[in-house]
Tab-separated table of C-alpha atoms in Angstrom:
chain	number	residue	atom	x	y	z
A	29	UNK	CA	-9.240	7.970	-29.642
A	30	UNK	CA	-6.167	6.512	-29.177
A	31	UNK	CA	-3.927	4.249	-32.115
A	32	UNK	CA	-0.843	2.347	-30.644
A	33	UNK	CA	1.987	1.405	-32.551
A	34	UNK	CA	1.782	-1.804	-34.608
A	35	UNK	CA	2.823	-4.561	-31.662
A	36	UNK	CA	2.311	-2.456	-29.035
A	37	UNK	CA	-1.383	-4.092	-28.517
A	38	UNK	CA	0.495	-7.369	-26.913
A	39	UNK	CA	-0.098	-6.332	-23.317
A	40	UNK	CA	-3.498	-5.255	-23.691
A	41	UNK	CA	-4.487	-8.593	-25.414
A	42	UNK	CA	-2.846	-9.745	-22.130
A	43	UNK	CA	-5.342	-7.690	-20.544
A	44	UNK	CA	-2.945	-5.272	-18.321
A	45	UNK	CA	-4.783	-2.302	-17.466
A	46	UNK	CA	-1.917	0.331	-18.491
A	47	UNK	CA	-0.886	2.357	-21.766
A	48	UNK	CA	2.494	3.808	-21.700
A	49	UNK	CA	2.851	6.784	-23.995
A	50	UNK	CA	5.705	4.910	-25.951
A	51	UNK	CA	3.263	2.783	-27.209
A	52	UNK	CA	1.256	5.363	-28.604
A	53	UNK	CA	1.062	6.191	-32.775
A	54	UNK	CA	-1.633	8.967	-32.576
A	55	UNK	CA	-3.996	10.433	-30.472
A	56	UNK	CA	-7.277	11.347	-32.341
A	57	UNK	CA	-9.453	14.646	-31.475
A	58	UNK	CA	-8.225	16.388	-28.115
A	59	UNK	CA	-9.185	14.457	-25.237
A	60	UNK	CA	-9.496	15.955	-21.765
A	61	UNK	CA	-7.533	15.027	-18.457
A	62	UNK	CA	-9.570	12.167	-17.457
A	63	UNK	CA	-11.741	11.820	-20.746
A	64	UNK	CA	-12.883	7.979	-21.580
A	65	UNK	CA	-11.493	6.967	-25.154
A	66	UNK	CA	-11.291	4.514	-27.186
A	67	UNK	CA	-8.484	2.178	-27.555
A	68	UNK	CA	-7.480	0.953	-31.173
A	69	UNK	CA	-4.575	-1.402	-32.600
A	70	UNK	CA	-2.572	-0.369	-35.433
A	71	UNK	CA	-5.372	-2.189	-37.768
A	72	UNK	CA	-7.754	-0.003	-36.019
A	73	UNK	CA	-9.225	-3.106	-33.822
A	74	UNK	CA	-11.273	-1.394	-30.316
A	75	UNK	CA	-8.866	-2.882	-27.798
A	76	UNK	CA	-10.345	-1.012	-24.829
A	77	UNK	CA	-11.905	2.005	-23.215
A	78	UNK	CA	-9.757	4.105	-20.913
A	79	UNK	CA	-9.069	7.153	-18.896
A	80	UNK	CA	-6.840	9.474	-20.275
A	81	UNK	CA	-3.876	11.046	-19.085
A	82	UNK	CA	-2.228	13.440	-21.332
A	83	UNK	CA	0.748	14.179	-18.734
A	84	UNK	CA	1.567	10.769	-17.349
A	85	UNK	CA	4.189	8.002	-19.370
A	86	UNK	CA	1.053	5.835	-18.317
A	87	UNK	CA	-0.990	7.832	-20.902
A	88	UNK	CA	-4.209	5.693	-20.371
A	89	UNK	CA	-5.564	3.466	-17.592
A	90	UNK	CA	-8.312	0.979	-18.687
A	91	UNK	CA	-11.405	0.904	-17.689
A	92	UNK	CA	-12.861	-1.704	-19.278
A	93	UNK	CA	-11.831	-4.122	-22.817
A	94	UNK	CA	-15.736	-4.536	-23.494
A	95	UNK	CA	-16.492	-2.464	-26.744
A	96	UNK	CA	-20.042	-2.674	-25.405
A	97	UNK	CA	-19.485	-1.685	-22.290
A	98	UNK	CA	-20.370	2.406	-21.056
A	99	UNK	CA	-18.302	3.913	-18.606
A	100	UNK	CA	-21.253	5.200	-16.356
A	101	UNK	CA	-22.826	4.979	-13.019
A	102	UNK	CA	-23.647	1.487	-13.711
A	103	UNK	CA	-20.155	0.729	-14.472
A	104	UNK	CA	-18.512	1.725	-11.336
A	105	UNK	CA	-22.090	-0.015	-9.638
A	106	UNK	CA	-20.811	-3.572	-10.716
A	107	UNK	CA	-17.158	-2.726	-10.457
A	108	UNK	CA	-17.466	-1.458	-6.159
A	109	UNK	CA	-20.679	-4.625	-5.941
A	110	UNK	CA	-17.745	-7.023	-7.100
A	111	UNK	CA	-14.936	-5.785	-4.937
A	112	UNK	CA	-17.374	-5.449	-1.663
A	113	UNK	CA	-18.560	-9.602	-2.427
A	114	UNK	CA	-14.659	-10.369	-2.392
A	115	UNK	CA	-13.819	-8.962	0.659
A	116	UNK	CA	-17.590	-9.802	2.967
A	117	UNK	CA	-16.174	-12.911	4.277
A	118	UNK	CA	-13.866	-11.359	6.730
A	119	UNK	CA	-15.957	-9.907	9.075
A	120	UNK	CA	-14.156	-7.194	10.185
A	121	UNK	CA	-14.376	-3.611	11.140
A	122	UNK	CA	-11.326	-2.176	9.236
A	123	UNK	CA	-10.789	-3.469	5.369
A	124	UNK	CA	-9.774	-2.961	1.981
A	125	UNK	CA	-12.708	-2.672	-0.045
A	126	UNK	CA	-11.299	-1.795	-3.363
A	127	UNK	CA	-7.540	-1.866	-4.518
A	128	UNK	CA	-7.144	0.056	-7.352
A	129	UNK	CA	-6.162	-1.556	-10.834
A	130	UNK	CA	-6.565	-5.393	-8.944
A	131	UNK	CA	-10.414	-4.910	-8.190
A	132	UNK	CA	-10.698	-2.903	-11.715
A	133	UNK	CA	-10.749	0.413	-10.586
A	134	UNK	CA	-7.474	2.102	-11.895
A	135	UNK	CA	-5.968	4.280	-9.748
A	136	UNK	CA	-8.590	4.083	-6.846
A	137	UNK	CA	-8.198	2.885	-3.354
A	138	UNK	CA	-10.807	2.436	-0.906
A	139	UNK	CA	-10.858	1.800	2.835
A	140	UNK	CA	-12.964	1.088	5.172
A	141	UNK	CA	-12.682	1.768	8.996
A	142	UNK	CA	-15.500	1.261	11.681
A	143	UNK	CA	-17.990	3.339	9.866
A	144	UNK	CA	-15.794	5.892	7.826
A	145	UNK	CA	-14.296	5.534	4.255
A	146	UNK	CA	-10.669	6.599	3.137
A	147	UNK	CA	-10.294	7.292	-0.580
A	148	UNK	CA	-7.409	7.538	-2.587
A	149	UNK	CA	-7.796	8.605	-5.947
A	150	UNK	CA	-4.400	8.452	-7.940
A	151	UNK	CA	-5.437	8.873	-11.223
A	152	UNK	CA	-6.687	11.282	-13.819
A	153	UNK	CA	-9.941	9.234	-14.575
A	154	UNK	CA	-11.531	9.829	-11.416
A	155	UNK	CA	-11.412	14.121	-11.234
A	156	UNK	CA	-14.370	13.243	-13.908
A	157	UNK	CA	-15.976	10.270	-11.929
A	158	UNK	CA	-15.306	11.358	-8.269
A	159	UNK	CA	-18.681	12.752	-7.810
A	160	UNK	CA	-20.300	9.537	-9.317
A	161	UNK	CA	-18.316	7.028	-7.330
A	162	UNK	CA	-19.295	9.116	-4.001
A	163	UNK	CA	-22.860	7.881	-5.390
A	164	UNK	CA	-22.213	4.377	-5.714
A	165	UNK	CA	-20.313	4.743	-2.129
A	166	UNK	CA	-23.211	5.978	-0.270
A	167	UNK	CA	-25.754	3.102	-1.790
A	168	UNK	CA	-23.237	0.666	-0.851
A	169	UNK	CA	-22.598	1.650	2.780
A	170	UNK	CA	-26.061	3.640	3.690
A	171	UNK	CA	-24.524	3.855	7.417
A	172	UNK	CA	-21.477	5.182	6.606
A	173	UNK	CA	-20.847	8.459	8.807
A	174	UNK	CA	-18.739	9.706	6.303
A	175	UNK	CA	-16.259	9.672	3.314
A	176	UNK	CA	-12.651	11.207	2.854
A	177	UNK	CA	-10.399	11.664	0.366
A	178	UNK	CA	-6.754	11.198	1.255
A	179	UNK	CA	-5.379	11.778	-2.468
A	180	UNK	CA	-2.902	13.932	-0.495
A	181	UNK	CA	0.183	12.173	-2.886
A	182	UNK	CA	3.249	12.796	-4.671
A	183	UNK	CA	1.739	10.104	-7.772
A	184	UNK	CA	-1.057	12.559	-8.299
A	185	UNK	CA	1.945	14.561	-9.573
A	186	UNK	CA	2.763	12.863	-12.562
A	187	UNK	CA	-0.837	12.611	-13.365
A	188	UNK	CA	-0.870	16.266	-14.181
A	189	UNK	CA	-2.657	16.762	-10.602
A	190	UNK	CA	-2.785	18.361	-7.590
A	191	UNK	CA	-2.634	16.790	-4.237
A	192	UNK	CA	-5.736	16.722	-2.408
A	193	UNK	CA	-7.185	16.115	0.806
A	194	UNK	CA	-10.983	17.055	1.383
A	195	UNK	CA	-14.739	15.436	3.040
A	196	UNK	CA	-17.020	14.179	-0.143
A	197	UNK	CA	-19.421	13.291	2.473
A	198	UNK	CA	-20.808	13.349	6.087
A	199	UNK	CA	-18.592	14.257	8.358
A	200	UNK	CA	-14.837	12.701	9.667
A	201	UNK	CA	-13.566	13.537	13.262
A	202	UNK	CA	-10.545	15.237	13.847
A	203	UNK	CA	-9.923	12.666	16.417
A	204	UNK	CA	-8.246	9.304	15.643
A	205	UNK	CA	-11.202	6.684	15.033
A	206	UNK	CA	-10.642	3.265	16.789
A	207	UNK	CA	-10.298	-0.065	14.573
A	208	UNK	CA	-10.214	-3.676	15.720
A	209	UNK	CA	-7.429	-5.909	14.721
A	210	UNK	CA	-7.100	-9.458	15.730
A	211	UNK	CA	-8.231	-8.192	19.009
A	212	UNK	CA	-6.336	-5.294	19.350
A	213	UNK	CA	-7.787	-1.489	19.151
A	214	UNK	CA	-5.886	0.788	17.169
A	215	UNK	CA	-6.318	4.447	16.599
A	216	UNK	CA	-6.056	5.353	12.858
A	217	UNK	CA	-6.173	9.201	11.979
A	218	UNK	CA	-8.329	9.593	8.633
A	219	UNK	CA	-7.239	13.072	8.356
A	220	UNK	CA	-3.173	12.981	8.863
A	221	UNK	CA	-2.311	9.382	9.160
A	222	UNK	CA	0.067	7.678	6.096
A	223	UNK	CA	-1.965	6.797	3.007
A	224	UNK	CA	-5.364	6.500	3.781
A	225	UNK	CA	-4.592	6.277	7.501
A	226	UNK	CA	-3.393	2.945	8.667
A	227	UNK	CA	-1.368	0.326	6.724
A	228	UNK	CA	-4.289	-2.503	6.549
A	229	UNK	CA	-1.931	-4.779	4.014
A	230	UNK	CA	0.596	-5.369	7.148
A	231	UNK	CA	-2.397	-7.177	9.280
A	232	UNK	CA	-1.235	-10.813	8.837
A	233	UNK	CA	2.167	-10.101	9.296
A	234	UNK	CA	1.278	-8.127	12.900
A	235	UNK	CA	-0.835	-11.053	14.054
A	236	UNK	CA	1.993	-13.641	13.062
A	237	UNK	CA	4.696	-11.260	14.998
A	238	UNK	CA	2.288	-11.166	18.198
A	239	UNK	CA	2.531	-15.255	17.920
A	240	UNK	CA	6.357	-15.067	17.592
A	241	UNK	CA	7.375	-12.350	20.350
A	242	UNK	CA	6.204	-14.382	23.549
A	243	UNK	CA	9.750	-13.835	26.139
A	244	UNK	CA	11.698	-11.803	23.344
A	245	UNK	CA	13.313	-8.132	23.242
A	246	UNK	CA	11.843	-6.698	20.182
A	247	UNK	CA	13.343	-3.881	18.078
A	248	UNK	CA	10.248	-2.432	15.985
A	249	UNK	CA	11.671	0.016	13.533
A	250	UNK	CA	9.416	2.760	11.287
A	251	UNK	CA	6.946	1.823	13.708
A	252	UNK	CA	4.024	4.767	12.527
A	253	UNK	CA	1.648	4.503	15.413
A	254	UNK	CA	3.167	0.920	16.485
A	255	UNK	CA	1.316	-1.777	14.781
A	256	UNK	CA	3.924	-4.529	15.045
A	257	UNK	CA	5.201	-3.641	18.515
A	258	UNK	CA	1.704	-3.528	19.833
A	259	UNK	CA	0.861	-7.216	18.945
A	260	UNK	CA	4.545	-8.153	20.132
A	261	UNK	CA	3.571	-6.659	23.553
A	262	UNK	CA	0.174	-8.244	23.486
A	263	UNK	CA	2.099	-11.801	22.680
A	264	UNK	CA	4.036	-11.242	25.442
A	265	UNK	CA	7.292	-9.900	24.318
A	266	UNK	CA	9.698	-9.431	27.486
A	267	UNK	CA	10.385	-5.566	26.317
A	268	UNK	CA	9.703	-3.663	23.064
A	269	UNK	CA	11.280	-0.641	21.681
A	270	UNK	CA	8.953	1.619	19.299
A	271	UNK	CA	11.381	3.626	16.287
A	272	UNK	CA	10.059	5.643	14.324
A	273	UNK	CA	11.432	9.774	13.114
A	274	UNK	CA	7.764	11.130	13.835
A	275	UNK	CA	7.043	12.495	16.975
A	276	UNK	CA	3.137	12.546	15.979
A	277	UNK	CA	3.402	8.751	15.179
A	278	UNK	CA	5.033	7.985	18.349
A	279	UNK	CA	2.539	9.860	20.196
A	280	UNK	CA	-0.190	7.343	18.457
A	281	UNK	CA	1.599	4.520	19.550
A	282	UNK	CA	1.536	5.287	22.861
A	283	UNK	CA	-1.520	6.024	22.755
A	284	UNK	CA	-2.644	2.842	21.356
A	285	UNK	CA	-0.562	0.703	24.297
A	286	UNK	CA	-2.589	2.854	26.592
A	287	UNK	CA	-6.240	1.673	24.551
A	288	UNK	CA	-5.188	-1.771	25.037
A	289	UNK	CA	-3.544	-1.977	28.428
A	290	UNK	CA	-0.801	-3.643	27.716
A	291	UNK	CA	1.922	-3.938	30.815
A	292	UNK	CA	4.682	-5.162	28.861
A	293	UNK	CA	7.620	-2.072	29.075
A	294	UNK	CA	7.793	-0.288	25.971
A	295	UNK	CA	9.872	2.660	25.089
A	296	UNK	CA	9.594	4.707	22.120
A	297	UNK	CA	12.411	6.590	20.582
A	298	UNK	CA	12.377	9.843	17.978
A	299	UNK	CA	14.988	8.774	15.630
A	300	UNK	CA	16.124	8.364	12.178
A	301	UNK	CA	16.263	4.490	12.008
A	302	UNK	CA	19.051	4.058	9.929
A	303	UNK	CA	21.595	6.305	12.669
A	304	UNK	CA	19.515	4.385	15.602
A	305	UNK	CA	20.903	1.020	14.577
A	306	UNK	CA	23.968	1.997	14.233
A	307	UNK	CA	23.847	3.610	17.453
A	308	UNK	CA	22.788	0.536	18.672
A	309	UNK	CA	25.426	-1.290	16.894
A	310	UNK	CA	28.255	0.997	18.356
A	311	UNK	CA	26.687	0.037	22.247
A	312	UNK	CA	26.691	-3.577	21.366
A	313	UNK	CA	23.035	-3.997	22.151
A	314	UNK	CA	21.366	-6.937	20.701
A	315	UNK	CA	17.562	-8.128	20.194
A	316	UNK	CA	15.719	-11.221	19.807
A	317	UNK	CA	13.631	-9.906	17.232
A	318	UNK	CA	14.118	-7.369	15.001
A	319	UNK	CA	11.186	-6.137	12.646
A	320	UNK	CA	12.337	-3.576	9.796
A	321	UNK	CA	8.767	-2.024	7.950
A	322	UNK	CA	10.415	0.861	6.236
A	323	UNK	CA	8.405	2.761	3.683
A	324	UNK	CA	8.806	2.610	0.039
A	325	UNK	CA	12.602	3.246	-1.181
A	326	UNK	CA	11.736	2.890	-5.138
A	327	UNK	CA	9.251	5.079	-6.752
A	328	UNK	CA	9.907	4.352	-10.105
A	329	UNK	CA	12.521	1.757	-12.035
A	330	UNK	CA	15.530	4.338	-11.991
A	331	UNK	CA	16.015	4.135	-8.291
A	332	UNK	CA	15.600	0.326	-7.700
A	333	UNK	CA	19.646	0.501	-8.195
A	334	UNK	CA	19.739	3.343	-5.258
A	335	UNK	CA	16.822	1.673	-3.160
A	336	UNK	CA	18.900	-1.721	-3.027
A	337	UNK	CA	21.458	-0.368	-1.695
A	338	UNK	CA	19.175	0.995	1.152
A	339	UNK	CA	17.711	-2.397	2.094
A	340	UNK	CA	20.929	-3.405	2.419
A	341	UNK	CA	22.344	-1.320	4.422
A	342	UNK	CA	19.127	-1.625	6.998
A	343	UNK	CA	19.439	-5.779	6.813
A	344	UNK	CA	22.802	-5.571	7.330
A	345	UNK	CA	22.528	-3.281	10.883
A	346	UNK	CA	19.466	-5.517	11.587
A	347	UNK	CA	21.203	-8.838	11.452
A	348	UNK	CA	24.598	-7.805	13.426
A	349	UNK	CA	21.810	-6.598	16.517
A	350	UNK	CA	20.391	-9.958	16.564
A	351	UNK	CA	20.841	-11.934	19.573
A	352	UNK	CA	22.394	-15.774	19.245
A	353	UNK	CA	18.816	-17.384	17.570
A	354	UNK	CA	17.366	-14.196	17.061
A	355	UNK	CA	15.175	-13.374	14.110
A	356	UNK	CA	14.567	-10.703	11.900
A	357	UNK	CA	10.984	-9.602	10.070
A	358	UNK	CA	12.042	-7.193	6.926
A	359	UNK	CA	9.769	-6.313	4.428
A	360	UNK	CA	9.562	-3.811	1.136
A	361	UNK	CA	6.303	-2.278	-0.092
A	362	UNK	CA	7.916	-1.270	-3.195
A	363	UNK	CA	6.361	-2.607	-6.383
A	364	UNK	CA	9.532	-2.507	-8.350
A	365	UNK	CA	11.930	-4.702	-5.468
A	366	UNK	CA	10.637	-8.446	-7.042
A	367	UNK	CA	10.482	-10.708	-4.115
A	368	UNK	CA	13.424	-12.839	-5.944
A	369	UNK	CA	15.641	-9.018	-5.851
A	370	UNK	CA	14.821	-8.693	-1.747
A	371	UNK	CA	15.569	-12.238	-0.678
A	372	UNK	CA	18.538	-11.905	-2.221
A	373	UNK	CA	19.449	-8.591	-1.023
A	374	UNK	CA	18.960	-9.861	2.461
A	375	UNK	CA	21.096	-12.717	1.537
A	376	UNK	CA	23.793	-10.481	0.752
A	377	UNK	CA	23.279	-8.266	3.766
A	378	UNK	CA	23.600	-11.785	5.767
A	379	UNK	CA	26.535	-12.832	4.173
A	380	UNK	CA	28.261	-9.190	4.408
A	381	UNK	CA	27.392	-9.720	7.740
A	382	UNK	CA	28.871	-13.308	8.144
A	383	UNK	CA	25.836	-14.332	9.672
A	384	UNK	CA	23.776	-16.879	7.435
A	385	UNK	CA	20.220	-16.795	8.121
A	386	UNK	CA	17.898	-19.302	8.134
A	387	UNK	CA	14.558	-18.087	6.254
A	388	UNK	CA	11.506	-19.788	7.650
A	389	UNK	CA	8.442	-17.839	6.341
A	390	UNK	CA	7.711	-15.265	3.542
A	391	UNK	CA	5.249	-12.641	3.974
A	392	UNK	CA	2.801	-10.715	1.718
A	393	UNK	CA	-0.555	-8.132	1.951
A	394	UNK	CA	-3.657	-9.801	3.013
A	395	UNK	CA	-6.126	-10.948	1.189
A	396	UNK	CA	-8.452	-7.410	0.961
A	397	UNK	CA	-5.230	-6.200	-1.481
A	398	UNK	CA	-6.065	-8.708	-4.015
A	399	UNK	CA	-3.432	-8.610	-7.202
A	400	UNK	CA	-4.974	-9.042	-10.679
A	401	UNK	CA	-3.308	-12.217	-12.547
A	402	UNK	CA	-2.414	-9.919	-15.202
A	403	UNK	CA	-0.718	-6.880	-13.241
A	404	UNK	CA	1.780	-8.484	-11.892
A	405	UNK	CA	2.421	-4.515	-10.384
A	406	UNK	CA	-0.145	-5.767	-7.909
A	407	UNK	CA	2.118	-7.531	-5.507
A	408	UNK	CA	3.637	-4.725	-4.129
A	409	UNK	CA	4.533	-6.256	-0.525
A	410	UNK	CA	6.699	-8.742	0.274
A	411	UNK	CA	8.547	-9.694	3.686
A	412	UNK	CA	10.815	-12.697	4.981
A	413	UNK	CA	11.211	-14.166	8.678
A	414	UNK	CA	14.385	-15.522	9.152
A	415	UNK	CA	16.447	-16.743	11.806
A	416	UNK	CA	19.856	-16.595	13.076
């Protein structure tokens, strides 16, 4: 059982699913990693049940603020029936089917892609309910072939865990599995690939770039296994040049222009992006549209200061390559950049650059990474389009 500090309740009553240890009076007994307890107020008012975390500052993650409520099969049974119903209507073959905190499953991710499911399990709550949610997982998808776990991540860390990567079920292929995409087949690799293999958030944003690269030289930088240049090339982009520092990644890519048969010449370089666009720079090249998808630069609120200064220093390369009219696609996936801190770090970049930009469209995940109304956290990606 867990007491907070008198006041400290405010954000629960708010209903946000986290506890930070600062807000903690007393911790009652001695709970387990993982172990449900019970929430209380300074008054000793149940506020909510929650998975502890004795090693994390976010000491508990809630499960549920029903006193009457049992943390049980049945519990995770409603909680994966209501994230599946949210995400049926879009009749795809690759999806988000549960995202963590915003479908009220702290610390859980769940993917599907054409038959398989990636799982990410972040938190401490789950090394007590893995086995259970595996469970609920095979009633819910009877044909799945099999089920993954990709909790193969630094935040397991700081919950006191190990990384892990391991089969719960069936069987998953060595060999990259084939997605579809807004017509487009793409090879995701459940065992090695980023996260829980592909970056599903990014899929309106790489539909709206294949609408906006028709004639255009397009610079596609951290490019993984080529999701943006790929729908470029398939818009009809006049050239497209693949970045990215992994040679494996790369190797995806090309094998992905080769699924789809695109004819539209791409090259592919091995580089660090950030010494590539200088490089660039220094040659006076130029492009008519530059997309920068670079992976998270903040991890926590201390290095928001340092991780500015990074998206900076990308924009600002970015915008000096761009052609007269060009435009630029940059996004951040991390949670502590506000959309109102990256628009106007891109402003500055712009102006450091002495070439105002136009912004035209904002961008954000798609609608299988729902955010919860009261975790804010939730809205973790954000992009601009903007124009010379």
């Amino acid at each position: 059982m867990i007491t907070l500090l008198p006041g400290r309740e405010k954000s629960l009553l708010r209903l946000h699913p986290w506890v930070f240890s600062g807000a903690i009076d007393k911790v009652t007994g001695n709970p387990k990693l993982g172990e449900t307890v019970k929430i209380l107020d300074s008054k000793g008012n149940f506020l909510a049940w929650a998975a502890y975390s004795p090693h994390s500052q976010i000491r508990a993650r809630i499960w549920s603020f029903n006193e009457n409520e049992k943390i049980d099969k049945k519990f995770f049974t409603n909680r994966i029936e209501r994230a599946t119903l949210a995400v049926a209507p879009y009749n795809a073959n690759a999806y988000r089917v549960a995202n963590a905190e915003n479908d009220f499953l702290p610390g859980c991710v769940i993917d599907y892609y054409a038959g398989y499911l990636s799982v990410q399990l972040l938190s401490a709550g789950w090394e007590i309910h893995r086995q259970t949610l595996v469970e609920c997982l095979k009633e819910f998808f009877p044909d799945c072939k099999g089920i993954i776990e990709r909790s193969d991540s630094d935040v397991r860390i700081k919950e006191g865990l190990e990384p892990l990567s391991q089969i719960l079920a069936g069987d998953v292929p060595e060999e990259p599995v084939a997605i579809e995409e807004n017509g487009l087949k793409i090879l995701v690799d459940l065992r090695k690939g980023h996260k829980t293999g592909y970056y599903l958030d990014q899929r309106n944003s790489r539909k709206r770039i294949g609408e906006l690269a028709g004639g255009k030289n397009v610079l596609n930088c951290f490019c993984y296994t080529g999701g943006f240049g790929l729908f470029a090339a398939a818009g009809g982009a006049k050239s497209v040049r693949q970045v990215d520092v992994s040679s494996p990644a790369l190797e995806l890519a090309k094998r992905n222009a080769e699924l789809n048969n695109l004819t539209t010449p791409i090259d592919y370089i091995e580089a660090d992006v950030f010494a590539y666009l200088r490089k660039c720079r220094d040659k006076g090249e130029t492009f008519d549209l530059i997309i920068l998808d670079p992976p998270k630069f903040a991890e926590s609120v201390s290095q928001v200061e340092k991780a500015a200064k990074g998206y900076k220093d990308i924009n600002l390369l970015a915008i000096k390559l761009l052609a007269p009219g060009g435009m630029l696609a940059t996004f951040s996936c991390s949670g502590h950049i506000s959309p109102e801190l990256f628009q106007k770090i891109v402003a500055d970049a712009a102006l450091d650059a002495k070439r105002p930009l136009r912004i035209l469209e904002s961008f954000r995940q798609a609608q299988d990474h729902p955010v919860l109304s009261s975790f804010p956290e939730g809205m973790y990606l954000k992009g601009l389009l903007a124009a010379m």
